[in-house]
Short mmCIF file of C-alpha atoms in Angstrom, two decimals:
data_model
loop_
_atom_site.label_atom_id
_atom_site.label_comp_id
_atom_site.label_asym_id
_atom_site.label_seq_id
_atom_site.Cartn_x
_atom_site.Cartn_y
_atom_site.Cartn_z
CA MET M 1 72.71 -58.68 -99.88
CA ARG M 2 75.28 -58.09 -102.60
CA ARG M 3 78.71 -59.64 -102.13
CA PHE M 4 81.99 -57.95 -103.06
CA THR M 5 85.26 -59.46 -104.22
CA GLY M 6 87.59 -56.99 -102.53
CA VAL M 7 88.25 -54.63 -105.48
CA ARG M 8 88.62 -51.00 -104.44
CA THR M 9 87.82 -48.10 -106.69
CA ALA M 10 90.50 -45.54 -107.45
CA ALA M 11 88.50 -42.87 -105.65
CA LEU M 12 88.34 -44.90 -102.47
CA ALA M 13 92.03 -45.76 -102.64
CA ALA M 14 92.87 -42.08 -102.87
CA LEU M 15 91.13 -41.48 -99.54
CA THR M 16 93.04 -44.17 -97.68
CA LEU M 17 94.88 -42.72 -94.68
CA ALA M 18 97.38 -45.52 -94.28
CA ALA M 19 98.21 -48.96 -95.55
CA VAL M 20 96.02 -51.78 -94.32
CA LEU M 21 97.41 -53.19 -91.11
CA PRO M 22 99.20 -56.53 -91.44
CA ALA M 23 97.30 -59.64 -90.49
CA ALA M 24 97.34 -60.31 -86.75
CA PRO M 25 95.69 -63.07 -84.76
CA ALA M 26 92.81 -62.30 -82.43
CA HIS M 27 90.35 -64.33 -80.39
CA ALA M 28 86.57 -64.03 -80.29
CA HIS M 29 83.61 -65.98 -79.07
CA ALA M 30 82.43 -68.73 -81.46
CA HIS M 31 85.23 -68.44 -84.00
CA ASP M 32 88.95 -69.15 -84.30
CA ARG M 33 91.89 -66.87 -85.02
CA GLN M 34 91.03 -64.30 -87.70
CA PRO M 35 93.20 -61.65 -89.36
CA ILE M 36 92.46 -57.95 -89.24
CA LEU M 37 90.50 -57.05 -92.36
CA GLY M 38 90.45 -53.66 -94.06
CA LEU M 39 89.79 -51.54 -97.14
CA GLU M 40 90.77 -54.24 -99.60
CA ASN M 41 87.30 -55.66 -98.89
CA CYS M 42 85.47 -52.48 -99.93
CA THR M 43 84.21 -50.57 -102.93
CA ALA M 44 83.18 -46.92 -102.80
CA THR M 45 79.73 -47.81 -101.47
CA ALA M 46 79.96 -51.11 -99.61
CA CYS M 47 82.21 -53.66 -97.91
CA HIS M 48 82.05 -57.44 -97.69
CA PHE M 49 84.10 -59.46 -95.21
CA ASP M 50 84.29 -63.25 -95.44
CA VAL M 51 84.04 -64.01 -91.74
CA PRO M 52 82.24 -66.81 -89.89
CA PRO M 53 79.27 -66.15 -87.58
CA GLY M 54 80.31 -64.33 -84.43
CA THR M 55 80.75 -60.83 -83.05
CA TYR M 56 83.09 -58.27 -84.62
CA ASP M 57 84.49 -54.87 -83.75
CA VAL M 58 84.46 -52.43 -86.66
CA LYS M 59 86.52 -49.23 -86.66
CA VAL M 60 85.95 -46.73 -89.45
CA VAL M 61 87.80 -43.56 -90.40
CA LEU M 62 85.45 -41.12 -92.11
CA GLY M 63 86.21 -38.03 -94.17
CA GLY M 64 88.30 -36.82 -97.08
CA ALA M 65 89.40 -33.82 -99.11
CA THR M 66 85.85 -32.44 -99.37
CA ALA M 67 83.08 -32.16 -96.80
CA SER M 68 81.38 -35.49 -96.22
CA SER M 69 78.47 -37.09 -94.37
CA THR M 70 78.47 -40.84 -93.89
CA ALA M 71 76.15 -43.41 -92.33
CA VAL M 72 76.76 -47.15 -92.07
CA THR M 73 74.16 -49.89 -92.26
CA GLY M 74 74.81 -53.61 -92.33
CA GLU M 75 73.44 -57.10 -92.69
CA THR M 76 69.63 -56.96 -92.89
CA ARG M 77 69.19 -53.18 -92.97
CA ARG M 78 70.57 -52.62 -89.45
CA SER M 79 71.59 -49.05 -88.64
CA LEU M 80 75.09 -49.38 -87.23
CA LEU M 81 76.38 -45.81 -87.33
CA PRO M 82 74.27 -42.64 -87.59
CA GLU M 83 75.04 -40.12 -90.30
CA THR M 84 78.25 -38.37 -89.32
CA ALA M 85 79.34 -35.07 -90.89
CA VAL M 86 83.06 -34.35 -91.35
CA ALA M 87 84.52 -31.04 -92.54
CA ALA M 88 86.69 -30.85 -95.65
CA GLY M 89 90.20 -32.09 -95.01
CA GLU M 90 89.25 -33.62 -91.67
CA HIS M 91 88.82 -37.21 -90.46
CA VAL M 92 86.98 -38.77 -87.55
CA THR M 93 87.15 -42.28 -86.16
CA ARG M 94 84.12 -44.21 -84.98
CA ALA M 95 83.72 -47.78 -83.73
CA PHE M 96 80.87 -50.23 -83.24
CA THR M 97 80.35 -53.92 -82.59
CA VAL M 98 78.19 -56.04 -84.89
CA ASN M 99 76.58 -59.47 -84.58
CA VAL M 100 76.98 -61.78 -87.59
CA ARG M 101 74.64 -64.79 -87.66
CA THR M 102 72.60 -67.11 -89.86
CA PRO M 103 69.79 -66.30 -90.54
CA GLU M 104 71.15 -62.75 -90.52
CA GLY M 105 67.74 -61.12 -89.97
CA GLU M 106 64.57 -62.67 -88.59
CA PRO M 107 65.19 -66.11 -87.05
CA THR M 108 62.57 -67.76 -89.28
CA GLY M 109 63.59 -65.76 -92.36
CA ALA M 110 66.08 -66.21 -95.17
CA ASP M 111 69.68 -67.11 -94.37
CA GLY M 112 71.01 -63.96 -96.02
CA THR M 113 74.59 -63.50 -97.25
CA PRO M 114 77.41 -65.31 -95.42
CA GLY M 115 79.92 -63.01 -93.75
CA LEU M 116 79.61 -59.35 -92.81
CA ASP M 117 78.14 -56.85 -95.27
CA LEU M 118 78.27 -53.09 -94.68
CA VAL M 119 76.68 -50.36 -96.81
CA LEU M 120 77.94 -46.78 -96.87
CA GLY M 121 75.14 -44.22 -96.99
CA GLY M 122 74.48 -40.63 -96.06
CA SER M 123 74.36 -37.52 -98.24
CA ALA M 124 78.09 -37.59 -99.13
CA PRO M 125 79.74 -40.80 -97.91
CA ALA M 126 83.51 -40.95 -97.54
CA LEU M 127 85.33 -43.92 -96.05
CA ALA M 128 89.05 -43.36 -95.50
CA GLY M 129 89.84 -46.49 -93.51
CA ILE M 130 88.24 -49.53 -91.91
CA THR M 131 89.34 -52.47 -89.79
CA VAL M 132 87.30 -55.48 -88.74
CA THR M 133 88.51 -57.69 -85.88
CA PRO M 134 86.87 -60.40 -83.77
CA ALA M 135 85.40 -58.80 -80.65
CA ARG M 136 86.96 -59.68 -77.31
CA HIS M 137 84.41 -60.28 -74.55
CA PRO M 138 81.51 -58.28 -76.06
CA ARG M 139 78.30 -57.87 -74.09
CA GLN M 140 75.22 -58.95 -75.99
CA ILE M 141 71.88 -57.16 -75.94
CA ILE M 142 69.60 -59.95 -77.14
CA LEU M 143 66.14 -58.94 -78.36
CA VAL M 144 63.08 -61.20 -78.08
CA GLY M 145 60.08 -59.70 -79.79
CA ASP M 146 57.74 -59.39 -82.74
CA SER M 147 57.52 -57.42 -85.99
CA THR M 148 57.68 -54.06 -84.20
CA VAL M 149 61.16 -55.01 -82.92
CA CYS M 150 62.68 -57.26 -85.60
CA ASP M 151 65.18 -56.67 -88.40
CA GLN M 152 62.62 -56.05 -91.12
CA PRO M 153 63.85 -57.29 -94.53
CA GLY M 154 62.41 -54.55 -96.75
CA ASP M 155 61.37 -50.93 -97.02
CA PRO M 156 59.42 -49.12 -95.76
CA TYR M 157 59.27 -51.28 -92.61
CA SER M 158 61.67 -51.11 -89.69
CA GLY M 159 61.60 -52.46 -86.14
CA TRP M 160 63.07 -50.47 -83.27
CA GLY M 161 65.58 -53.26 -82.65
CA GLN M 162 66.89 -52.71 -86.18
CA GLN M 163 67.71 -49.10 -85.31
CA LEU M 164 69.10 -49.66 -81.81
CA PRO M 165 72.70 -50.57 -82.82
CA GLN M 166 73.43 -47.04 -84.08
CA TYR M 167 73.12 -45.76 -80.49
CA LEU M 168 75.69 -48.20 -79.09
CA GLY M 169 79.47 -48.07 -79.17
CA ARG M 170 82.17 -50.68 -79.31
CA GLY M 171 81.70 -53.56 -76.88
CA LEU M 172 77.88 -53.69 -77.00
CA SER M 173 76.36 -55.92 -79.66
CA VAL M 174 72.66 -56.13 -80.53
CA ALA M 175 71.59 -59.68 -81.40
CA ASN M 176 68.06 -59.18 -82.68
CA TYR M 177 66.06 -62.42 -82.45
CA ALA M 178 62.67 -60.74 -82.74
CA ASP M 179 60.45 -62.38 -85.37
CA SER M 180 57.34 -61.17 -87.19
CA GLY M 181 54.00 -62.54 -86.08
CA GLU M 182 55.16 -64.09 -82.83
CA SER M 183 53.28 -64.20 -79.52
CA THR M 184 54.56 -65.42 -76.17
CA VAL M 185 52.97 -68.78 -77.06
CA THR M 186 54.60 -69.22 -80.47
CA TYR M 187 57.97 -67.82 -79.41
CA LEU M 188 58.24 -70.48 -76.72
CA GLN M 189 56.95 -73.26 -78.97
CA ASN M 190 58.94 -72.70 -82.16
CA PRO M 191 62.34 -74.49 -82.02
CA GLN M 192 63.83 -71.77 -84.24
CA LEU M 193 63.07 -69.20 -81.56
CA TRP M 194 63.41 -69.63 -77.79
CA ALA M 195 65.03 -73.08 -77.95
CA THR M 196 67.65 -71.57 -80.26
CA VAL M 197 68.07 -68.24 -78.48
CA GLN M 198 68.32 -69.40 -74.86
CA PRO M 199 71.57 -71.39 -75.34
CA LEU M 200 73.20 -68.27 -76.81
CA ILE M 201 72.73 -66.25 -73.62
CA ARG M 202 75.97 -65.69 -71.72
CA PRO M 203 76.43 -64.44 -68.14
CA GLY M 204 75.98 -60.68 -68.05
CA ASP M 205 74.04 -60.43 -71.31
CA LEU M 206 70.91 -58.28 -71.39
CA VAL M 207 67.79 -59.90 -72.85
CA LEU M 208 65.03 -57.43 -73.74
CA ILE M 209 61.61 -59.08 -74.09
CA GLN M 210 58.71 -57.33 -75.87
CA LEU M 211 55.92 -59.72 -76.85
CA ALA M 212 52.26 -58.67 -76.82
CA HIS M 213 50.98 -57.54 -80.21
CA ASN M 214 50.17 -61.07 -81.35
CA ASP M 215 48.84 -62.44 -78.05
CA LYS M 216 45.34 -61.56 -79.22
CA THR M 217 43.79 -64.81 -78.01
CA THR M 218 46.12 -65.56 -75.09
CA ASP M 219 44.37 -65.64 -71.70
CA GLU M 220 45.91 -63.78 -68.79
CA THR M 221 47.11 -66.84 -66.89
CA THR M 222 48.90 -68.20 -69.92
CA TYR M 223 50.35 -64.82 -70.86
CA ARG M 224 51.67 -64.20 -67.36
CA GLY M 225 53.10 -67.72 -67.16
CA ASN M 226 54.85 -67.34 -70.52
CA LEU M 227 56.54 -64.13 -69.41
CA GLU M 228 57.67 -65.85 -66.22
CA LYS M 229 59.12 -68.75 -68.27
CA LEU M 230 61.11 -66.34 -70.41
CA VAL M 231 62.42 -64.48 -67.37
CA ALA M 232 63.42 -67.72 -65.65
CA GLY M 233 65.07 -69.01 -68.82
CA VAL M 234 67.24 -65.91 -69.13
CA ARG M 235 68.32 -66.11 -65.50
CA GLU M 236 69.08 -69.81 -65.84
CA LYS M 237 71.85 -68.85 -68.27
CA GLY M 238 73.18 -66.00 -66.15
CA GLY M 239 71.65 -63.26 -68.28
CA GLU M 240 69.70 -60.24 -67.09
CA PRO M 241 66.09 -60.12 -68.32
CA VAL M 242 64.48 -56.77 -69.08
CA LEU M 243 60.74 -56.65 -69.71
CA VAL M 244 59.53 -54.13 -72.29
CA THR M 245 55.90 -53.11 -72.65
CA PRO M 246 54.76 -52.94 -76.31
CA ILE M 247 54.75 -49.83 -78.46
CA VAL M 248 51.28 -48.35 -78.84
CA ARG M 249 49.18 -48.59 -81.96
CA ARG M 250 48.37 -45.26 -83.58
CA TRP M 251 44.65 -45.43 -82.82
CA PHE M 252 43.21 -42.10 -81.66
CA ASN M 253 40.01 -41.35 -79.83
CA ALA M 254 37.94 -38.39 -80.96
CA ASP M 255 39.57 -36.25 -78.25
CA GLY M 256 43.10 -36.92 -79.53
CA THR M 257 44.07 -39.46 -76.86
CA LEU M 258 45.07 -43.11 -77.17
CA ASN M 259 43.01 -44.35 -74.24
CA ASN M 260 41.39 -47.31 -75.98
CA ASP M 261 41.99 -51.06 -76.05
CA THR M 262 43.34 -51.13 -79.62
CA ALA M 263 45.98 -48.48 -78.98
CA LEU M 264 46.98 -49.79 -75.56
CA LEU M 265 47.18 -53.51 -76.39
CA VAL M 266 44.23 -54.90 -74.44
CA ASN M 267 43.20 -58.08 -76.25
CA GLY M 268 39.73 -59.45 -77.01
CA LEU M 269 39.71 -61.41 -73.74
CA GLY M 270 40.30 -58.22 -71.79
CA VAL M 271 43.95 -59.00 -71.05
CA ASN M 272 45.82 -55.73 -70.52
CA HIS M 273 49.23 -56.74 -71.82
CA PRO M 274 51.22 -53.71 -70.64
CA GLU M 275 49.75 -53.97 -67.14
CA VAL M 276 50.50 -57.69 -66.89
CA ILE M 277 54.08 -57.01 -67.98
CA ARG M 278 54.41 -54.32 -65.30
CA GLN M 279 53.06 -56.71 -62.69
CA VAL M 280 55.43 -59.53 -63.68
CA ALA M 281 58.39 -57.13 -63.66
CA ALA M 282 57.52 -56.02 -60.14
CA ALA M 283 56.87 -59.54 -58.85
CA GLU M 284 60.05 -60.98 -60.41
CA ASP M 285 62.23 -57.95 -59.61
CA VAL M 286 62.99 -57.45 -63.31
CA PRO M 287 63.97 -54.08 -64.83
CA LEU M 288 61.06 -52.59 -66.79
CA ILE M 289 61.13 -50.38 -69.87
CA ASP M 290 57.60 -48.99 -70.11
CA LEU M 291 57.64 -48.38 -73.85
CA THR M 292 53.84 -48.28 -73.90
CA ALA M 293 53.81 -45.21 -71.66
CA LYS M 294 56.71 -43.58 -73.51
CA THR M 295 55.29 -44.10 -76.99
CA LYS M 296 51.77 -43.11 -75.88
CA ALA M 297 53.07 -39.78 -74.61
CA LEU M 298 55.05 -39.16 -77.78
CA VAL M 299 52.28 -40.11 -80.21
CA GLU M 300 49.70 -38.02 -78.34
CA SER M 301 52.09 -35.05 -78.34
CA LEU M 302 52.48 -35.34 -82.13
CA GLY M 303 48.74 -35.68 -82.65
CA PRO M 304 46.80 -37.50 -85.37
CA GLU M 305 48.62 -35.75 -88.21
CA GLY M 306 52.19 -35.51 -86.92
CA SER M 307 52.25 -39.11 -85.75
CA LYS M 308 51.58 -40.48 -89.25
CA ALA M 309 55.29 -40.25 -90.08
CA VAL M 310 56.21 -42.41 -87.08
CA TYR M 311 54.11 -45.28 -88.38
CA LEU M 312 53.44 -46.44 -91.93
CA TYR M 313 50.12 -44.68 -92.26
CA ASN M 314 51.17 -42.61 -95.28
CA GLU M 315 52.67 -45.59 -97.11
CA LYS M 316 50.47 -48.49 -96.04
CA LYS M 317 47.64 -47.08 -93.89
CA ASP M 318 49.40 -49.11 -91.16
CA ASN M 319 48.99 -47.89 -87.57
CA THR M 320 50.99 -50.70 -85.95
CA HIS M 321 54.34 -50.92 -87.74
CA THR M 322 56.89 -48.13 -87.73
CA SER M 323 58.76 -46.35 -90.48
CA VAL M 324 62.55 -46.08 -90.36
CA HIS M 325 62.06 -42.65 -88.79
CA GLY M 326 59.63 -43.97 -86.19
CA ALA M 327 61.74 -47.02 -85.37
CA THR M 328 64.75 -44.74 -84.91
CA VAL M 329 62.83 -42.50 -82.52
CA TYR M 330 61.55 -45.49 -80.55
CA ALA M 331 65.02 -47.04 -80.41
CA GLY M 332 66.15 -43.75 -78.90
CA LEU M 333 63.54 -44.14 -76.17
CA VAL M 334 64.88 -47.63 -75.43
CA ARG M 335 68.43 -46.24 -75.35
CA ASP M 336 67.35 -43.57 -72.87
CA GLU M 337 65.74 -46.16 -70.59
CA LEU M 338 68.77 -48.44 -70.71
CA LEU M 339 70.83 -45.51 -69.48
CA ALA M 340 68.28 -44.42 -66.86
CA LEU M 341 68.13 -47.95 -65.45
CA HIS M 342 71.95 -48.14 -65.43
CA LEU M 343 71.84 -51.27 -67.59
CA VAL M 344 74.56 -49.99 -69.93
CA PRO M 345 77.47 -47.64 -69.19
CA GLU M 346 77.24 -44.07 -70.47
CA GLY M 347 80.59 -44.38 -72.23
CA LYS M 348 79.20 -47.11 -74.49
CA VAL M 349 76.15 -45.17 -75.68
CA ARG M 350 75.74 -42.43 -78.28
CA VAL M 351 73.36 -39.76 -77.04
CA GLY M 352 73.80 -37.13 -79.76
#
């Protein structure tokens, strides 16, 4: 992503509400004392902060003399703040917590740009103020998954984990370690994946696990055992595992239902991945997000035509991977289940 030298445009400076706060020390996990950083690191459309890997609280003041509508994305196309409308002459303050890491997107992908990069979007963006400080005692939501979950590097693709941060407020940080093409077998075997992720788990962290799409040749005993290894590994570090059944493929029967093996992730060996996940969750007393059931109901309600926009059928004739719109909708389903299962506090979640 593009880096910025800290030069502000005159237009942005005119919108500043107050002088940038003086530097003040703060502590955060995995990095030393860092000063508060502000608008001097921004242009009219983006901000770059030279910070080391870690977790950061970002507070933005949106609005200006004219009506505005601003969204914030960051790092590898992560949605961090949904588009927020502000009336002319008004300002609103929003806050979120962001994970900065290397590689900044998929664990086996490119390193990306050092530091924290934010992009201002929306129909009429207006940033009046911003501060970035190291987060104190953030709770991580670590994601283990495949290409339907990961931080996809380019349009038109998007994983639901890439869209989840926009639903979360300050103090909850999504650390998306999903990786394209991975199965339970490869995720456990690749040293860039589970062997790297497990040591990062802290007591109290949530670890959401959705692996199934690429277990096409994994037998049931192996698949079940791999899920159990992941669950045990999370608990070994004091984290809380959450098993997530896979999103459905958009593969309709003639009667408009998705009741077939392709749509419902039953592999060539007859292994019913969602059902095995449900069984392991019950046997191990692990919270379950049944995303298969949720996405099946939604896709069937939209029908063969309406559901095309959720996936990349129109762009790529792809019935497995989601568009930005679809990933955002599916991330909303995950958000709803996290709330329903009381895994995150209501005050930390955006529901609008």
